[in-house]
GROMACS .gro file of C-alpha atoms in nm:
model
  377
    1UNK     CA    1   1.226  11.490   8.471
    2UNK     CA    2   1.490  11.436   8.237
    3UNK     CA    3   1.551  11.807   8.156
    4UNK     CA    4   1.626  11.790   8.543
    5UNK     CA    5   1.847  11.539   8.529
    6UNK     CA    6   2.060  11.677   8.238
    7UNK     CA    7   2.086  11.992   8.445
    8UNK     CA    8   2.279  11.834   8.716
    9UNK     CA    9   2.476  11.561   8.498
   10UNK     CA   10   2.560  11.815   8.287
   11UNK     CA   11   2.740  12.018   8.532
   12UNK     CA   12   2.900  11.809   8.711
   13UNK     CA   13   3.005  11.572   8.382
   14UNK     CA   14   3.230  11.938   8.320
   15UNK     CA   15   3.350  11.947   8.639
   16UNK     CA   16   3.494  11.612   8.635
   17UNK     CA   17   3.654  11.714   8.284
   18UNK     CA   18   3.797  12.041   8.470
   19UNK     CA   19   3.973  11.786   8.745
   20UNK     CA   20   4.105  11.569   8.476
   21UNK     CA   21   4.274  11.872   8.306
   22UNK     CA   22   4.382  12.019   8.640
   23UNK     CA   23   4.588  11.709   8.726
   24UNK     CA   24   4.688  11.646   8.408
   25UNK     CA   25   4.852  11.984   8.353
   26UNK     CA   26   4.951  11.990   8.727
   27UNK     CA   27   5.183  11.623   8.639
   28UNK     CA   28   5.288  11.758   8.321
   29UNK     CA   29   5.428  12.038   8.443
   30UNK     CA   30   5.577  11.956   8.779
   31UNK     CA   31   5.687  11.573   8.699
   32UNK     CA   32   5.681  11.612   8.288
   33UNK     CA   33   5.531  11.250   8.340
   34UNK     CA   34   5.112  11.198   8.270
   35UNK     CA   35   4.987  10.855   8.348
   36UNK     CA   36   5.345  10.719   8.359
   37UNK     CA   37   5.470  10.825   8.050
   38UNK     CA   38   5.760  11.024   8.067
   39UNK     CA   39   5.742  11.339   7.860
   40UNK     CA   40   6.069  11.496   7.895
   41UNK     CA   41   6.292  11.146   7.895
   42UNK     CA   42   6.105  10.920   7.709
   43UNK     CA   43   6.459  10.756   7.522
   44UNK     CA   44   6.440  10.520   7.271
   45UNK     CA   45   6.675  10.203   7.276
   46UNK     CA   46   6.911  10.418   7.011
   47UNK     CA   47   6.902  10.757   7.257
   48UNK     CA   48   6.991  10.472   7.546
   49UNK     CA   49   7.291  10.395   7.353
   50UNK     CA   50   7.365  10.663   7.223
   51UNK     CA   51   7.362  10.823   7.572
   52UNK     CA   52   7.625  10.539   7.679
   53UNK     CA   53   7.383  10.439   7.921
   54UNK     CA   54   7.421  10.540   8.323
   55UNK     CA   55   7.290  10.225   8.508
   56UNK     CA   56   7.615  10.128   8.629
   57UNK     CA   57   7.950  10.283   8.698
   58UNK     CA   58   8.299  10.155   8.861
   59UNK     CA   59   8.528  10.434   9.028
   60UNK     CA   60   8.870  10.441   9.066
   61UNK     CA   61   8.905  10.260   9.342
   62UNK     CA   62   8.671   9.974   9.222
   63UNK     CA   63   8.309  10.105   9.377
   64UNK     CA   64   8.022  10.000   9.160
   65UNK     CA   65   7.758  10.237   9.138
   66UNK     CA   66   7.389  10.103   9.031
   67UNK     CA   67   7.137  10.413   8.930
   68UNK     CA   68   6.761  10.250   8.983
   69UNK     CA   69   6.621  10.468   8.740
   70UNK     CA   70   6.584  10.257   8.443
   71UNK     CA   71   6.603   9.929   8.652
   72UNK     CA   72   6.260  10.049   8.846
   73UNK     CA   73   6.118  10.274   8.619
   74UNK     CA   74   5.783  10.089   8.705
   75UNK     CA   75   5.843  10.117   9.086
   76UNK     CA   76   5.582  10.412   9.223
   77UNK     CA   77   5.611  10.541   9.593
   78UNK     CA   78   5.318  10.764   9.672
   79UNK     CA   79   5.447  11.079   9.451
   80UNK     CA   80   5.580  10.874   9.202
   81UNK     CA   81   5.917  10.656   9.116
   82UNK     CA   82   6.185  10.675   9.407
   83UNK     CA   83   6.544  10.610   9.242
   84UNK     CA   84   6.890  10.578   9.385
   85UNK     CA   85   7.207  10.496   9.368
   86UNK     CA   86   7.312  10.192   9.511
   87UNK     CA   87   7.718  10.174   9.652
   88UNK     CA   88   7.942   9.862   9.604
   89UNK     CA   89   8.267   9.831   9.747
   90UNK     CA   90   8.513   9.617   9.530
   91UNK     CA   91   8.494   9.386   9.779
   92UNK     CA   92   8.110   9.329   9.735
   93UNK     CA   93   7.968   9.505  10.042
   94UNK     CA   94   7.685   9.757  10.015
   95UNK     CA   95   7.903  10.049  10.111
   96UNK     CA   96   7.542  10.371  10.095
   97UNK     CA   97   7.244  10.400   9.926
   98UNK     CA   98   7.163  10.735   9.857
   99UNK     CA   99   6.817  10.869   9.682
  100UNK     CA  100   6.770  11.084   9.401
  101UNK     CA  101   6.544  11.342   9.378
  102UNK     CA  102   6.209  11.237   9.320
  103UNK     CA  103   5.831  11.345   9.470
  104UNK     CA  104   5.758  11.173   9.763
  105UNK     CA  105   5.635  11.373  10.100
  106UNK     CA  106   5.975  11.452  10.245
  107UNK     CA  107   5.864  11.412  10.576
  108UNK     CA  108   5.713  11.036  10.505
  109UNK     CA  109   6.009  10.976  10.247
  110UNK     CA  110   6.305  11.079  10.515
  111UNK     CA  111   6.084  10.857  10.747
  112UNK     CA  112   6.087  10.532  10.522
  113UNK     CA  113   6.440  10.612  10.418
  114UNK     CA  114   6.586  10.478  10.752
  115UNK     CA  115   6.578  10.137  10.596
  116UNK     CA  116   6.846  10.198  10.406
  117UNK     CA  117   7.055  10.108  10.694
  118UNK     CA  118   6.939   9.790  10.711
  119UNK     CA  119   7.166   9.704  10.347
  120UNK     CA  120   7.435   9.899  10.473
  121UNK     CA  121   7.762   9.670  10.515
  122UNK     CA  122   7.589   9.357  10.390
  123UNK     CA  123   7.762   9.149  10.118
  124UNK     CA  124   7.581   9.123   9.806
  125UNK     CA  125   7.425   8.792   9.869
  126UNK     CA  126   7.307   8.891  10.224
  127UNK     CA  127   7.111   9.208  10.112
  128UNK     CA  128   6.946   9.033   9.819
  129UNK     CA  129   6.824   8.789  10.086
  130UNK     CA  130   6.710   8.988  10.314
  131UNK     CA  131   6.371   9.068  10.387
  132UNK     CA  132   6.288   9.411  10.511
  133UNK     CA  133   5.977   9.496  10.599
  134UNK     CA  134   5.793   9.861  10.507
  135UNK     CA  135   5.777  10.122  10.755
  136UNK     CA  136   5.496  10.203  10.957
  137UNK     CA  137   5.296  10.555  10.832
  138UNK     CA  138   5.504  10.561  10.493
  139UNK     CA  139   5.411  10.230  10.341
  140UNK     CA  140   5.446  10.334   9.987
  141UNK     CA  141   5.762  10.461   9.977
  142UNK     CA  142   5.911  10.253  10.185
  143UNK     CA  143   5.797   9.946   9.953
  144UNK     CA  144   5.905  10.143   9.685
  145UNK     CA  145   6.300  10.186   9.811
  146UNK     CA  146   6.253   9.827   9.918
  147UNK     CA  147   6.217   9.743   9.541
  148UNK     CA  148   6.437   9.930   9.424
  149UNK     CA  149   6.713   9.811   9.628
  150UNK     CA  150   6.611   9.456   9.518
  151UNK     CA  151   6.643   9.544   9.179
  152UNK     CA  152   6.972   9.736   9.194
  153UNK     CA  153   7.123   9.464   9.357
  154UNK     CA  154   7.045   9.196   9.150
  155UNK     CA  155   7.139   9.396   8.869
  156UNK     CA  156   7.475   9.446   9.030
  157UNK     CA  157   7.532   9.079   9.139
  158UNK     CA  158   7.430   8.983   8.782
  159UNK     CA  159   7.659   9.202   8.609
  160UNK     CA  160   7.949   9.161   8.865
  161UNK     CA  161   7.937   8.758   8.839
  162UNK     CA  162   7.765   8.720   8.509
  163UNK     CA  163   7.983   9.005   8.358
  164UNK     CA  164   7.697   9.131   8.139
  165UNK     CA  165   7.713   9.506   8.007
  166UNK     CA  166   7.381   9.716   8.042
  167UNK     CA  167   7.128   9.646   7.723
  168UNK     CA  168   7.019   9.968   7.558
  169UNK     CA  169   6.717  10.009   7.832
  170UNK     CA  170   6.912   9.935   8.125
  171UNK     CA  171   6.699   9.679   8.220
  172UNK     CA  172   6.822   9.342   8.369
  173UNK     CA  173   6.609   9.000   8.419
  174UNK     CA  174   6.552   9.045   8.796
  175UNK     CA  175   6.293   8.773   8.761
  176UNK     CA  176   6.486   8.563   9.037
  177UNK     CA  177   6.469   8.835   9.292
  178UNK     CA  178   6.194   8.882   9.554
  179UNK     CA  179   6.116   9.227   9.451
  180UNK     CA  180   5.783   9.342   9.665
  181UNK     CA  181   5.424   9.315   9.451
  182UNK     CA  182   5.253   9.508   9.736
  183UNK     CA  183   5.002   9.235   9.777
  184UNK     CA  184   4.672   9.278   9.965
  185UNK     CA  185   4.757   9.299  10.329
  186UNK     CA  186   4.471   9.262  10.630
  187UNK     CA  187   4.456   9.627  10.693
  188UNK     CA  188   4.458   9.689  10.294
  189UNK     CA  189   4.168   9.404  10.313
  190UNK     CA  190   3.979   9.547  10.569
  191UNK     CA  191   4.027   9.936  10.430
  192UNK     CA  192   3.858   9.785  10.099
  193UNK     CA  193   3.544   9.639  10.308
  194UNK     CA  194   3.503   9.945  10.458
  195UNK     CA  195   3.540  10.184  10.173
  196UNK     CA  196   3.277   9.931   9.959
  197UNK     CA  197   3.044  10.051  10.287
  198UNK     CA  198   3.097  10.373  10.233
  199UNK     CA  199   2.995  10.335   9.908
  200UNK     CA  200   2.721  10.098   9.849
  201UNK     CA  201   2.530  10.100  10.172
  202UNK     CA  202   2.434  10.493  10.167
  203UNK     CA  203   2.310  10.423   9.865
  204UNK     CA  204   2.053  10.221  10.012
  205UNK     CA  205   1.992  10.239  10.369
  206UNK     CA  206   1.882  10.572  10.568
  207UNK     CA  207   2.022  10.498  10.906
  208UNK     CA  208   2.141  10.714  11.133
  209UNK     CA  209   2.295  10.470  11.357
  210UNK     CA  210   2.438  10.261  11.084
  211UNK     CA  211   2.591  10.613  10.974
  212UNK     CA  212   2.753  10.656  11.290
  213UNK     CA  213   2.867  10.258  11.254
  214UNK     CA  214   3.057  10.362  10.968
  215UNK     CA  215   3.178  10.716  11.044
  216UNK     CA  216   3.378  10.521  11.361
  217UNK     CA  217   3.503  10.260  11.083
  218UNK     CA  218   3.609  10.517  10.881
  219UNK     CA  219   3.795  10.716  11.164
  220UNK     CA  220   3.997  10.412  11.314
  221UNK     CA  221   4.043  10.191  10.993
  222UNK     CA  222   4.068  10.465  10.713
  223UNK     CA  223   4.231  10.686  10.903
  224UNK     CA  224   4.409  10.595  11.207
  225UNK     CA  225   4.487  10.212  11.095
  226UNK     CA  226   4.582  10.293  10.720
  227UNK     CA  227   4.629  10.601  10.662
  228UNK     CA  228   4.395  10.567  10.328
  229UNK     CA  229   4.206  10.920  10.221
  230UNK     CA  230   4.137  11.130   9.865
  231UNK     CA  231   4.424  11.361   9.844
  232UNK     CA  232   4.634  11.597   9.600
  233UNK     CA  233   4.908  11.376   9.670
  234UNK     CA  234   4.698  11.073   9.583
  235UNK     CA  235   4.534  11.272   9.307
  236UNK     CA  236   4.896  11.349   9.131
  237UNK     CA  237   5.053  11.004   9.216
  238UNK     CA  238   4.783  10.895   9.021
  239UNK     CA  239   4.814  11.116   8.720
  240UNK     CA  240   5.183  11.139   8.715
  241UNK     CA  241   5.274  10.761   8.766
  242UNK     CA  242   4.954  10.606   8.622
  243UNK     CA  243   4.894  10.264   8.809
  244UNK     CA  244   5.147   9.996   8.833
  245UNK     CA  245   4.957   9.665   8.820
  246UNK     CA  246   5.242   9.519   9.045
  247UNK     CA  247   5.091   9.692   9.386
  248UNK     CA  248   4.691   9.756   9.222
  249UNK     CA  249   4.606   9.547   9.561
  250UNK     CA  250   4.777   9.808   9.766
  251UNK     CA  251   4.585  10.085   9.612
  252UNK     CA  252   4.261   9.910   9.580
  253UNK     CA  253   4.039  10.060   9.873
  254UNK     CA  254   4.218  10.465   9.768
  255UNK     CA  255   4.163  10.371   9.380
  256UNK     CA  256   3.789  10.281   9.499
  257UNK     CA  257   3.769  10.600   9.688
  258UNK     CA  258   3.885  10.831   9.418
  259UNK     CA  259   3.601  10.637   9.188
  260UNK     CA  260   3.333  10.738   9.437
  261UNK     CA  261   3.475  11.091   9.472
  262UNK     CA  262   3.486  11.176   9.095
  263UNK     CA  263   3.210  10.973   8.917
  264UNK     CA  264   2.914  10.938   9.205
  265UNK     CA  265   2.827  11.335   9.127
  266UNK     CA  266   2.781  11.242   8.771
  267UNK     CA  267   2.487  10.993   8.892
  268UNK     CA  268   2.312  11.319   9.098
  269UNK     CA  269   2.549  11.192   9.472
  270UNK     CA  270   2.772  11.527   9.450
  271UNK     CA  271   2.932  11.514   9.816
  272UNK     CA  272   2.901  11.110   9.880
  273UNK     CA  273   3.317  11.067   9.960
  274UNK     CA  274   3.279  11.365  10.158
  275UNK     CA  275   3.001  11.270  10.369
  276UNK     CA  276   3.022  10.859  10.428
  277UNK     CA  277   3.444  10.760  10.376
  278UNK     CA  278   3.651  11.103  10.446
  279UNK     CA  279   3.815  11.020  10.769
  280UNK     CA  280   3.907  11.361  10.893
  281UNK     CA  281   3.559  11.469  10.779
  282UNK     CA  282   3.399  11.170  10.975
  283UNK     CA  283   3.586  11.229  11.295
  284UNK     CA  284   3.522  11.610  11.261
  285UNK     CA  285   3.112  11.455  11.234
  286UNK     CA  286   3.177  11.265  11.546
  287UNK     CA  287   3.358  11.560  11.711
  288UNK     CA  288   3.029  11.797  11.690
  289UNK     CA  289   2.787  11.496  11.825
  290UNK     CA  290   3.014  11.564  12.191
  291UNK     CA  291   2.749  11.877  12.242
  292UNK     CA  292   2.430  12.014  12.106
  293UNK     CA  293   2.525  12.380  12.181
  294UNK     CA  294   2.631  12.554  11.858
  295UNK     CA  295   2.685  12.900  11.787
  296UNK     CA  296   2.555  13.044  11.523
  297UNK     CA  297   2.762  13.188  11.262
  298UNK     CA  298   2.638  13.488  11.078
  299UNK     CA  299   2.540  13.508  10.707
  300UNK     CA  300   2.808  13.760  10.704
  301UNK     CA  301   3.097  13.553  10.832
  302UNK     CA  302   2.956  13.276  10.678
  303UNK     CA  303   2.999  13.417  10.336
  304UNK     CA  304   3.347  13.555  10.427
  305UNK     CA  305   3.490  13.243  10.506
  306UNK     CA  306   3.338  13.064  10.214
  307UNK     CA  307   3.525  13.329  10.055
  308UNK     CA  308   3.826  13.268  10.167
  309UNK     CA  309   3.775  12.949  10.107
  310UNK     CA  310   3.749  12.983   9.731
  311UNK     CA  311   4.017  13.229   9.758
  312UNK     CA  312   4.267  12.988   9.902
  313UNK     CA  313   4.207  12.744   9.637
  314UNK     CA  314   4.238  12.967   9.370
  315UNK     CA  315   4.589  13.040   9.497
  316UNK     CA  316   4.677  12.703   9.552
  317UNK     CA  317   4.561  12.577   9.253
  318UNK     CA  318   4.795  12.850   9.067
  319UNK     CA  319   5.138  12.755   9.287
  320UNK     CA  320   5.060  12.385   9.172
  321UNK     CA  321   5.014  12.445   8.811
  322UNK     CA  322   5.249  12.658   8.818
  323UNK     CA  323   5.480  12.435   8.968
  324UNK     CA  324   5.589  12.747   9.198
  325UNK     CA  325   5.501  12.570   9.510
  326UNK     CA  326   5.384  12.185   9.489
  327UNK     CA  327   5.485  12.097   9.827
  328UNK     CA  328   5.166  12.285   9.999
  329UNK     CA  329   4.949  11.914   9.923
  330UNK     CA  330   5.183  11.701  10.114
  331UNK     CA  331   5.054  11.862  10.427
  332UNK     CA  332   4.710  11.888  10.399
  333UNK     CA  333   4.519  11.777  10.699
  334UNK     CA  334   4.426  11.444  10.617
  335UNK     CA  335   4.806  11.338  10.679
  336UNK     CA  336   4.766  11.388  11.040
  337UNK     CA  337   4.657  11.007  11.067
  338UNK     CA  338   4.994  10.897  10.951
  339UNK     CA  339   5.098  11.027  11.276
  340UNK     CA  340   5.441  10.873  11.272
  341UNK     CA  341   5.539  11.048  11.060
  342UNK     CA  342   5.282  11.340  10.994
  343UNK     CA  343   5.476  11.702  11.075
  344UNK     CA  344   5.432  11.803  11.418
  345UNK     CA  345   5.192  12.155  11.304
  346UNK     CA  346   5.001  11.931  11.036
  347UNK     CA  347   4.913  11.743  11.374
  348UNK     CA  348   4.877  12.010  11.595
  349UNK     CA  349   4.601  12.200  11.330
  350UNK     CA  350   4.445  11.880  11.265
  351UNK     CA  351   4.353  11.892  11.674
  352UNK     CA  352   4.255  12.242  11.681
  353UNK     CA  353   3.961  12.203  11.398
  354UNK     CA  354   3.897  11.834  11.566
  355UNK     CA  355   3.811  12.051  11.893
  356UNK     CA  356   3.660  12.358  11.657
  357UNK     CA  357   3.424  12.100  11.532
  358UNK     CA  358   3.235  12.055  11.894
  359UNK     CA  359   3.090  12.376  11.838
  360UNK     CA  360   3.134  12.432  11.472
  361UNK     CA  361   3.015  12.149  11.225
  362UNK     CA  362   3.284  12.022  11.035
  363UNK     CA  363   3.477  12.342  10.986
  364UNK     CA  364   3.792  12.189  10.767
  365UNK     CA  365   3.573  12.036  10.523
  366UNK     CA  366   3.334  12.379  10.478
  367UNK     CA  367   3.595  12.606  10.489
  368UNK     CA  368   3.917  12.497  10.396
  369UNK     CA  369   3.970  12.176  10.258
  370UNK     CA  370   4.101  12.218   9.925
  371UNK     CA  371   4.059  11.846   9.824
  372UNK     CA  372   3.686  11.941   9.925
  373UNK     CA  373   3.709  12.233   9.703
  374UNK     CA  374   3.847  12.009   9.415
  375UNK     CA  375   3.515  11.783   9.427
  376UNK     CA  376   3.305  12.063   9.472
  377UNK     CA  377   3.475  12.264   9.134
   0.00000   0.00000   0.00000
C-alpha cells in the first residue's frame, strides 16, 4: 500500500516541481521579475541617485510630470505593476494620465483605463479626493491605476506644496492618502465560500445532486459574477509579482484555487480543480446534461485530438518561454465570463464548445485547454 502510494505522489510531487520551473522561467524571462523581485532593475539607493532619479519632472512650460514606477512599485494589476505618468499643469490641474508599458490583458487594461478620465481637469485637491470606483470585468487593473493615481498625486501635491526633492527610492509618505487595499468585497466573499465547496465538500460527500448544486455555483458566481478561474495569466501574475499583502483579500478565493489545483494531486486528487471549481469546465458539465444522445468518437480521432492537444501545448509552452508570443494566455477561454470586456472571438469560441459540449463531454477541457494541460504535466 505504501509502494502504491509513492508511485502516484511521486509523480505528481515532479510535476508540480516542472510547473514551478515553467512559471518561474516563463516571469524571468518575459517580465525579468520572479515573485516580485525585479531582476533586471533591482537599484540600490546609490544606483537611485546616481541615476538622478525620474519620479518627477517640470517642462518648460511648468508641467509636472509624476512616473508611478517607484511610487507603486508594490501596486499589482492582474499581469503585474501598471505605471504611468501622471500630467500637471502649472496651474495644478491634472492635464493626462498616460500608462506605461506593463502586462496587463490589453483588452481588460484599455477597458479599465477609461477611468482615467475621471482625473482629467481636476485640481490637485479634487482628484486626491475623489473616489473612483473599479470597473466592472477588469477589477484588478482598474484598482491598480486607481492606486497609482492616488499615489502619484499625493506625491505631486507633497512635493509641489511641501517642496520636498525625491529621496534616493522615489518613494514619498502617501500614508494620508486613501490609496485602495482591495478589501474583501461580497462577491470576493461569496467566490471564497464557494471555492472552500469546491474544495472540501468533494472530499467528503458523493452526491450527485449536491455536484450539480455546486457546478451551477460555480458557473454564475465563479464565473459569470467574478470572473475568478486558474489561468496562465493568474499563474504568471502570481510568479512575476509575488503577492502584495495590500489586496491578499482580493485574491483569496483564486489564491485558494491555485492551492487546490497544484497541491490536491500530491494527496492522490489529480483533476479535483478541474472537475468541482473550473467554471467553463462546469458549465461545459451542465451543457452535456441538456441530452443523453452522444456520439461516439473513435479511438482513432480520439487519439488524434489528444494529440493535438499535447501538440498545442508544446508550442505554446515554447512561444511563452520564449517570450516570442506571451499574449496567446490572455485569451484563453476562461476570459469569456468577463464578458465586458472579453474579445468578441474569445466569446464567440467560448459558445461554440458550450454548444459542442451537448453532444461532446466537455470538449475544451479534454482537448484543448492548455491550463488543463498544465495540471495534467
Amino acid at each position: 500500500m505504501q509502494n502504491a502510494k509513492n508511485k502516484k505522489f511521486i509523480p505528481a510531487l515532479l510535476s508540480l516541481v516542472v510547473v514551478v520551473l515553467i512559471f518561474s522561467a516563463a516571469a524571468i524571462v518575459r517580465d525579468g521579475r520572479i515573485f516580485g523581485i525585479d531582476l533586471r532593475h533591482a537599484h540600490t539607493m546609490t544606483d537611485a541617485v546616481a541615476l538622478g532619479n525620474d519620479t518627477m519632472s517640470v517642462h518648460p512650460d511648468g508641467t509636472i510630470v509624476v512616473d508611478t514606477r517607484l511610487l507603486a512599485k508594490d501596486v499589482q494589476g492582474y499581469g503585474g505593476p501598471v505605471p504611468l505618468r501622471i500630467y500637471v499643469s502649472k496651474s495644478g490641474v491634472v492635464d493626462s494620465i498616460v500608462a506605461e508599458p506593463n502586462a496587463e490583458t490589453p483588452d481588460f487594461f484599455n477597458h479599465a483605463s477609461a477611468i482615467f478620465a475621471q482625473w482629467q481637469g481636476k485640481t490637485i485637491d479634487e482628484a486626491t479626493a475623489m473616489e473612483v470606483d473599479g470597473v466592472t470585468g477588469a477589477t484588478f487593473s482598474s484598482r491598480a491605476i486607481i492606486a497609482n493615481v492616488q499615489r502619484g498625486l499625493a506625491y505631486a501635491k507633497q512635493h509641489a506644496t511641501l517642496g520636498n526633492a525625491p529621496d534616493a527610492t522615489g518613494s514619498v509618505d502617501v500614508s494620508g492618502s486613501s490609496v485602495s487595499s482591495g478589501g474583501f468585497t461580497l462577491g470576493g466573499i461569496v467566490a471564497l465560500i464557494v471555492v472552500l465547496m469546491g474544495a472540501v465538500v468533494p472530499l467528503f460527500v458523493k452526491n450527485r445532486r449536491w455536484h450539480y448544486v455546486q457546478l451551477v455555483l460555480n458557473v454564475i458566481v465563479l464565473g459569470l459574477w467574478t470572473g475568478t478561474f486558474v489561468s496562465y495569466t493568474l499563474l504568471m501574475r502570481l510568479f512575476s509579482g509575488g503577492i502584495n499583502l495590500a489586496i491578499l483579500a482580493t485574491l483569496a478565493a483564486p489564491l485558494l484555487m491555485v492551492v487546490v489545483a497544484m497541491l490536491y494531486p500530491l494527496a492522490d486528487r489529480p483533476g479535483h480543480y478541474c472537475a468541482h471549481m473550473c467554471p467553463f469546465g462546469s458549465a461545459q458539465e451542465l451543457a452535456g446534461k441538456l441530452t443523453r444522445r452522444k456520439p461516439r468518437i473513435s479511438p482513432r480521432l480520439n487519439r488524434a485530438l489528444n494529440m493535438f492537444r499535447n501538440v498545442l501545448w508544446g508550442v505554446l509552452m515554447v512561444l511563452m518561454l520564449t517570450a516570442t508570443w506571451t499574449a496567446w494566455m490572455d485569451y484563453e477561454l476562461f476570459t469569456a465570463f468577463l464578458y465586458s470586456s472579453a474579445s468578441v472571438w474569445v466569446i464567440v469560441f467560448a459558445v461554440l464548445f458550450l454548444v459542442l459540449s451537448v453532444w461532446v463531454p466537455r470538449p475544451y477541457c479534454r482537448f484543448v485547454c492548455p491550463t488543463g494541460s498544465l495540471l495534467r504535466s
